CSV table of C-alpha atoms in Angstrom, one decimal:
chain,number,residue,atom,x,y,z
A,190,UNK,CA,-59.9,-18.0,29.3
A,191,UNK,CA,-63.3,-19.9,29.4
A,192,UNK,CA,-63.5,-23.0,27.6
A,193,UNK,CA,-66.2,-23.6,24.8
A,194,UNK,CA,-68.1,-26.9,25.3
A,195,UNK,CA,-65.3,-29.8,23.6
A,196,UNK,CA,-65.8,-30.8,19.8
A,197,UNK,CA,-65.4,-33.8,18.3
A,198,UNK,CA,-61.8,-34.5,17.3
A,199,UNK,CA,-62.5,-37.2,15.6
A,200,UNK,CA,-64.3,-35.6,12.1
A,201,UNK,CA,-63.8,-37.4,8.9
A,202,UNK,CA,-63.8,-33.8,7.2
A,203,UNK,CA,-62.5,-30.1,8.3
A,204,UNK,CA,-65.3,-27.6,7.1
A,205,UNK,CA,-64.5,-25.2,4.6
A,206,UNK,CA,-63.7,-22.0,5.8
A,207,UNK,CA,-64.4,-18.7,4.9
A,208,UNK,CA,-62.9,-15.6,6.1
A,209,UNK,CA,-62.2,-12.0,5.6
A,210,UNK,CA,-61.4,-8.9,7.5
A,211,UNK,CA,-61.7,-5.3,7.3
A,212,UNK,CA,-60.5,-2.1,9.0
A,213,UNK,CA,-62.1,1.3,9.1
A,214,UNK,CA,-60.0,4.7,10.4
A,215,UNK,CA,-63.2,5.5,12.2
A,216,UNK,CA,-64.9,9.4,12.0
A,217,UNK,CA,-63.0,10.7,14.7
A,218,UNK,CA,-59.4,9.7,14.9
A,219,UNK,CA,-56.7,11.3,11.8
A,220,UNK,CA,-55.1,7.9,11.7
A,221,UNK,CA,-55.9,4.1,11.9
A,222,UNK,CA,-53.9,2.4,14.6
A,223,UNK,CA,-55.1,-1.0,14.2
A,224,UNK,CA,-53.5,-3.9,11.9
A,225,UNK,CA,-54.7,-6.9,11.1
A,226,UNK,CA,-54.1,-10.1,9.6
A,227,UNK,CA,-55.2,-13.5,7.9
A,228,UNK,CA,-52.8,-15.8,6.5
A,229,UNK,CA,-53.0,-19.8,5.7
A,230,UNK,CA,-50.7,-22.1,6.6
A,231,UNK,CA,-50.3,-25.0,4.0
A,232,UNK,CA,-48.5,-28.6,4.1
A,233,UNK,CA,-45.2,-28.6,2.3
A,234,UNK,CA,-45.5,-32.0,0.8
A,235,UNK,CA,-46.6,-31.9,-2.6
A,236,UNK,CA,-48.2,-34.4,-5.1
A,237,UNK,CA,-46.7,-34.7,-8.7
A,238,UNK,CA,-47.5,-38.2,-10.0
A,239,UNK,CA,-49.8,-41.3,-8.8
A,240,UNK,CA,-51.1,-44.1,-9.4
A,241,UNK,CA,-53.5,-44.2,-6.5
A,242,UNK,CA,-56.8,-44.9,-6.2
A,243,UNK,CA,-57.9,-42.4,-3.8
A,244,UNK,CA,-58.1,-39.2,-6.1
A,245,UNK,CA,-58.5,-36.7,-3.4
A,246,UNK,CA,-55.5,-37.1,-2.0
A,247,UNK,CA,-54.4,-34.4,-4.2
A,248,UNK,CA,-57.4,-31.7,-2.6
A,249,UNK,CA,-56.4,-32.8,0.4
A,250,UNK,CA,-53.0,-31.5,0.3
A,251,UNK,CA,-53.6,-28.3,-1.4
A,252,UNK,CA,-55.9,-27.3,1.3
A,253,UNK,CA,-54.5,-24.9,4.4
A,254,UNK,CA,-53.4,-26.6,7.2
A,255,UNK,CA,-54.1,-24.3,9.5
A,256,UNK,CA,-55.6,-20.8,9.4
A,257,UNK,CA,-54.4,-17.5,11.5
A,258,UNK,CA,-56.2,-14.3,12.4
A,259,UNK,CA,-54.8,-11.6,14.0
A,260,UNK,CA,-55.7,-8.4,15.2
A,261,UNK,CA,-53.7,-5.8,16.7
A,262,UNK,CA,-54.9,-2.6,18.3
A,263,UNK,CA,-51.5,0.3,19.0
A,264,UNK,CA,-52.5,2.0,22.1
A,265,UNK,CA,-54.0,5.5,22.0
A,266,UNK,CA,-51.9,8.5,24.2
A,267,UNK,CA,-49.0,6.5,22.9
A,268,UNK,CA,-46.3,7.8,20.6
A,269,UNK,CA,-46.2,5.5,17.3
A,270,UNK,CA,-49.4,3.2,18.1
A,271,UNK,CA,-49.4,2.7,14.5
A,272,UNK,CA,-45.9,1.1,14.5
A,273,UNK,CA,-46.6,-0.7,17.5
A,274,UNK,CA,-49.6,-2.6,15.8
A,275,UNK,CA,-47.7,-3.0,12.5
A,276,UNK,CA,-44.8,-4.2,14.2
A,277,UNK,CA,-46.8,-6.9,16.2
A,278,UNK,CA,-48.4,-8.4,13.4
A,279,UNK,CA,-45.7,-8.5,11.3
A,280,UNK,CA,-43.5,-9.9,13.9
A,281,UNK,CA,-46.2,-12.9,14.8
A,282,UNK,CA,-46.9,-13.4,10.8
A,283,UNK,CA,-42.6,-14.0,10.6
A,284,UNK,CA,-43.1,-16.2,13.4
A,285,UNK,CA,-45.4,-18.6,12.4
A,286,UNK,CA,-42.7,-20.1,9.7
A,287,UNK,CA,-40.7,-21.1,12.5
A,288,UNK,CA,-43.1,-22.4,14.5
A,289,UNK,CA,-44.8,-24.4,11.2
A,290,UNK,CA,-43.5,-28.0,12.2
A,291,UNK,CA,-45.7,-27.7,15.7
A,292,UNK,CA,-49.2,-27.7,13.9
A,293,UNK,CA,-48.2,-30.8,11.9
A,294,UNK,CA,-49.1,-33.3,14.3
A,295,UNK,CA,-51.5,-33.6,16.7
A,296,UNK,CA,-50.1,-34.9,19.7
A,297,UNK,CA,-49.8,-33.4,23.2
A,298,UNK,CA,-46.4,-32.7,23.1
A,299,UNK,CA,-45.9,-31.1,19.8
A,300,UNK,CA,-49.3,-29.2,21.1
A,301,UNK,CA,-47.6,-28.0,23.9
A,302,UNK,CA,-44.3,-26.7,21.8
A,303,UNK,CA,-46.3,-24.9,19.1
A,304,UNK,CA,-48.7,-23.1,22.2
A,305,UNK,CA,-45.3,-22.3,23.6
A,306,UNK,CA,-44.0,-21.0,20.8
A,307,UNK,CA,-46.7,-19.0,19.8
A,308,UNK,CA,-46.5,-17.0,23.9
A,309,UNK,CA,-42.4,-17.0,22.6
A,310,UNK,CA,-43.8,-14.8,19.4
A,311,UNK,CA,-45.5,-12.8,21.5
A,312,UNK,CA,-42.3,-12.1,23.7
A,313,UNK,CA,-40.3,-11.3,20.2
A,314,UNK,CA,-43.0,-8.4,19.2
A,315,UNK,CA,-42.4,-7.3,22.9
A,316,UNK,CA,-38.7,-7.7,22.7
A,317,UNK,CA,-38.8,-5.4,19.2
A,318,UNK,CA,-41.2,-3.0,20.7
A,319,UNK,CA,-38.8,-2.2,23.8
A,320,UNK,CA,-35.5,-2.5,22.0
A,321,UNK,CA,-36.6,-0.3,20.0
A,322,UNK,CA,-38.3,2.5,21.7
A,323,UNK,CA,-37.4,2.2,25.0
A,324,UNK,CA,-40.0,0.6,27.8
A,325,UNK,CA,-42.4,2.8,29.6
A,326,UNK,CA,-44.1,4.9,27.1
A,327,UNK,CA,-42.7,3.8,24.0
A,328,UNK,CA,-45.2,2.5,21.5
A,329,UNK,CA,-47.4,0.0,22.8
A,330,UNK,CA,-50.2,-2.5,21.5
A,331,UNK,CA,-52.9,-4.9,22.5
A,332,UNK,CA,-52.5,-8.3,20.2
A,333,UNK,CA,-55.5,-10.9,19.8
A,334,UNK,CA,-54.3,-14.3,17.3
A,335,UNK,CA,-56.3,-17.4,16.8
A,336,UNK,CA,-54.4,-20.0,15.3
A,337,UNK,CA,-56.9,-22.8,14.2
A,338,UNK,CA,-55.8,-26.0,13.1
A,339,UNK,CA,-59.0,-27.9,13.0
A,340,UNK,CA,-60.8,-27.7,15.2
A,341,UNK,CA,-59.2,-26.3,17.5
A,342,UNK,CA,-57.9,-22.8,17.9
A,343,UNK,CA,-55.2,-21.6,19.8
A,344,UNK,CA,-55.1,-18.5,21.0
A,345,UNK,CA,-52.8,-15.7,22.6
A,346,UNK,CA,-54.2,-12.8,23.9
A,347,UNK,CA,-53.0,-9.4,25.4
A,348,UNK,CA,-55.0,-6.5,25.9
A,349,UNK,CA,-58.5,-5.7,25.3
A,350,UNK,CA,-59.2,-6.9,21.5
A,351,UNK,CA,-61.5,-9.9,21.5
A,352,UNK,CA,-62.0,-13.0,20.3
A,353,UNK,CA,-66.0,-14.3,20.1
A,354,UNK,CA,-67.4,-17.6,18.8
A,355,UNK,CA,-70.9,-17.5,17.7
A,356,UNK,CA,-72.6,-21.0,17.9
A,357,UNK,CA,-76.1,-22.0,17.9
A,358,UNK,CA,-77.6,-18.1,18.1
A,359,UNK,CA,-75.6,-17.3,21.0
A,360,UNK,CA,-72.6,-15.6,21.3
A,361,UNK,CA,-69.4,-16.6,23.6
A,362,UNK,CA,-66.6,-14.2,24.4
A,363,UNK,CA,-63.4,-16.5,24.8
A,364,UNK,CA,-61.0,-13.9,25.8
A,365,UNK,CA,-61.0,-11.2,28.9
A,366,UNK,CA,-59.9,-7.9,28.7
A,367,UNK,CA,-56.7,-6.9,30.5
A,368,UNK,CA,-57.6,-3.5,31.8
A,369,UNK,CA,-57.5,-1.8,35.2
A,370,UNK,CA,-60.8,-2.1,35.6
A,371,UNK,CA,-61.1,-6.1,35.0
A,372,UNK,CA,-58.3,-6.0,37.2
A,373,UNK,CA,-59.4,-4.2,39.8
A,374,UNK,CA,-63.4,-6.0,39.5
A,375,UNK,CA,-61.2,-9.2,39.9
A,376,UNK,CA,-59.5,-8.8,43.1
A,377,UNK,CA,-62.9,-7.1,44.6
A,378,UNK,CA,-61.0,-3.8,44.7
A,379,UNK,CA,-63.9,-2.1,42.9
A,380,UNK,CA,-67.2,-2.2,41.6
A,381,UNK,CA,-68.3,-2.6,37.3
A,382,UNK,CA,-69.9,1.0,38.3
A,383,UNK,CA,-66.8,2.1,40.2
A,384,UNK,CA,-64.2,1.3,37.6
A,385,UNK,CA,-66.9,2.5,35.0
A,386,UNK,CA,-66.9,6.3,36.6
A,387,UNK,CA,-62.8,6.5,37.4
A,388,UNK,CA,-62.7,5.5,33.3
A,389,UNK,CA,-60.6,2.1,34.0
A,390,UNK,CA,-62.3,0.6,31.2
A,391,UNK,CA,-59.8,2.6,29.0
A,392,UNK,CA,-56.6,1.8,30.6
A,393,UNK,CA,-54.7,-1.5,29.9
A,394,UNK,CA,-52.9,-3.4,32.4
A,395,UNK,CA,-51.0,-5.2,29.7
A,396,UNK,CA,-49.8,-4.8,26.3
A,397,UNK,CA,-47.2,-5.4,23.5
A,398,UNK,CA,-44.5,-3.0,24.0
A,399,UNK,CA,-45.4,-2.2,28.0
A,400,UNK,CA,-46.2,-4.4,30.7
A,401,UNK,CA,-46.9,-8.0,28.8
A,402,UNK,CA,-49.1,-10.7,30.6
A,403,UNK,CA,-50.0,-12.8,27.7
A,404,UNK,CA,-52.7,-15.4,28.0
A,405,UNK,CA,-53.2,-18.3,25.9
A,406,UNK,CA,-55.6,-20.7,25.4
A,407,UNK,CA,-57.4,-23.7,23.5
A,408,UNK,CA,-61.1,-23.4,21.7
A,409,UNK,CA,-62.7,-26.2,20.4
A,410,UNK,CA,-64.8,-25.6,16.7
A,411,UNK,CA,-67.6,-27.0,15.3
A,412,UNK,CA,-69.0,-26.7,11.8
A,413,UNK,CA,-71.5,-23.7,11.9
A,414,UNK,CA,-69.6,-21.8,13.9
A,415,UNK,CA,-68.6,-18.3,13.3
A,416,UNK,CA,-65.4,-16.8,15.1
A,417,UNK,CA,-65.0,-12.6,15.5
A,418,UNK,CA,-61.4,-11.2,16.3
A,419,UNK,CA,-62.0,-7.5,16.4
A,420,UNK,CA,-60.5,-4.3,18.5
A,421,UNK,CA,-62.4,-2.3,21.2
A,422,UNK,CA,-63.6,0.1,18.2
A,423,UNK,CA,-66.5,-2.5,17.6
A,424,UNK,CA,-67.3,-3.2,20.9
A,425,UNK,CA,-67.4,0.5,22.3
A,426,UNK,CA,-70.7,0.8,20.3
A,427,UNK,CA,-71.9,-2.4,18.8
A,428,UNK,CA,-73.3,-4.6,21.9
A,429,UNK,CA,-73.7,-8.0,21.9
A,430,UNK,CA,-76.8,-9.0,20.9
A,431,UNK,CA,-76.1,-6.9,17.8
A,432,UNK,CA,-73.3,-8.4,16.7
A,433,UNK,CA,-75.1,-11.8,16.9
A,434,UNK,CA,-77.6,-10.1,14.7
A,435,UNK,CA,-75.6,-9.4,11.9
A,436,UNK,CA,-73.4,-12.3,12.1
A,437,UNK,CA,-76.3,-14.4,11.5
A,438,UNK,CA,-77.9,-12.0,8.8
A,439,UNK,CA,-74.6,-11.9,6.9
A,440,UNK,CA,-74.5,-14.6,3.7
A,441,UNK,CA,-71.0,-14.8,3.9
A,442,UNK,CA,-68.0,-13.5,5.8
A,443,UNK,CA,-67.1,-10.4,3.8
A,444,UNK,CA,-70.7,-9.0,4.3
A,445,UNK,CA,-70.7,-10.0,8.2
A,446,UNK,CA,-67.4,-7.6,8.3
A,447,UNK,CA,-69.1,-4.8,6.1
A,448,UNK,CA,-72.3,-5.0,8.2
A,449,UNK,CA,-70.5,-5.0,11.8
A,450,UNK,CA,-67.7,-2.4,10.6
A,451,UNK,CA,-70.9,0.0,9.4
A,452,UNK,CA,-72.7,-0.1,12.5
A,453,UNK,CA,-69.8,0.5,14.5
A,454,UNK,CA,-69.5,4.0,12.2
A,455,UNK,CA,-73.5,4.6,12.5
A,456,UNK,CA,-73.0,4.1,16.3
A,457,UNK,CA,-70.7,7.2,16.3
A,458,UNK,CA,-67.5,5.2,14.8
A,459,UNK,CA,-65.4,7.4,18.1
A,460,UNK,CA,-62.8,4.7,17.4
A,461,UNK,CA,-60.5,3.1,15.0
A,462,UNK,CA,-62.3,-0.5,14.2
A,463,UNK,CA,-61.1,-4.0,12.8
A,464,UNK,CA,-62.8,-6.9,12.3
A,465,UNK,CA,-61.8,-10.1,11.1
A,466,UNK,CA,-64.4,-13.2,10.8
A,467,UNK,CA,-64.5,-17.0,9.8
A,468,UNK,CA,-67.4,-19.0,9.0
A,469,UNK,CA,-67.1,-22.7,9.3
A,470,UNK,CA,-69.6,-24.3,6.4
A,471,UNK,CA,-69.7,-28.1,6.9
A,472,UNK,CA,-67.7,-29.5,3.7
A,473,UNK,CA,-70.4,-31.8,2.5
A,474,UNK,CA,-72.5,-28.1,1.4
């Protein structure tokens, strides 16, 4: 997973964040397939009296302490993709209140227990999945999740959702697709144009539910950034360069969703899309 350029973890303030997400059936398909999720994290501890001087103490603690997105795409030519999706998510949302102590603190070894934890999460959904429905061609899903306690995000990726950070006018695509044909392109058994024409773009070499390969990572944030979690329904028509576009036009983080979920539909809309976004506004705005 490529590394964004390090941010300073030293801030006096996290940024205020705001986030939305949105998820469109698409013109072509009879169901939507893809779930998707935001949830916030908060701090148990909880101020009922004082006498102290520092009055924002009591803002402090109401804020989230951490944020998660997650996006989950149930793969198509399988029976129950639906299920598969819903049952990812929900299984990774339960998850997180057992894995809640980790993102307290900040040192390298609780760091390394909560990434653990989170790839452990991912090997419950699988666990369901198969128990469930049997390996093979049971239900199956990809499963992209940022969880960002600031600033850094943690992420866990399987399939071919994405995950994007938009800084500075340019965008950066911290995850890789897990396809046959990124495979393939990787060990120099094919050609971008080879897999292209054979249609490996479209087959998954891992996923939720199948054969799992989960990948996680760290990003570093900085205020003004924008992150994008969204499934391939976006990407199959909305290129790069257009997505910066409207993530730069929107005002806020609902319209960025509305704009990007819209031109995937203009574009042809072939798919089932989700999109989920987060601005980061420096606090002192």
């Amino acid at each position: 997973m490529p590394a964004l350029p390090e941010a300073d973890m030293h801030r006096a303030a996290a940024p205020v964040v705001d986030c939305h997400g949105a998820s469109h059936v698409g013109k072509v398909r009879q169901r939507n397939e893809d779930r998707f999720a935001i949830v916030t994290l908060h701090h148990a501890a909880r101020l009922l009296q004082t006498n102290l001087e520092d009055g924002g103490i009591v803002e402090r603690l109401a804020r989230p302490a951490a944020h998660v997105f997650i996006v989950a795409d149930g793969v198509a030519g399988f029976a129950a993709g639906d299920e598969a999706s819903r049952l990812a998510v929900g299984t990774m949302v339960e998850y997180l209140s057992e894995a809640a102590h980790c993102y307290q603190g900040t040192d390298v070894v609780r760091e390394q227990e909560f990434i653990d934890r989170l790839t452990a999460g991912v090997e419950r959904a699988h666990g369901r999945l198969v128990e469930t429905y049997g390996g093979g061609r049971g239900p199956a899903t990809t499963l992209t999740m940022v969880t960002l306690v600031w600033p850094r995000a943690y992420v866990v990726h399987v399939g071919d959702s994405r995950g994007y950070v938009l800084r500075g006018g340019r965008i950066r695509q911290f995850t890789s697709d897990q396809t046959m044909a990124a495979l393939l392109v990787d060990i120099g058994a094919a050609t971008e144009e080879q897999a292209r024409k054979r249609g490996l773009h479209d087959i998954l070499s891992s996923a939720v539910g199948n054969d799992i390969a989960p990948v996680v990572g760290v990003v570093d944030l900085e205020p003004g950034d924008v992150l994008l979690l969204c499934t391939d329904g976006l990407t199959k028509h909305v290129a790069d360069a257009r997505i910066v576009e409207l993530l730069a036009a929107a005002p806020d983080a609902a319209s960025a969703c509305r704009a990007l979920v819209d031109d995937a539909l203009e574009q042809g809309g072939r798919d089932n899309v989700t999109v989920a976004v987060a601005r980061f506004v420096a606090a002192d705005r």
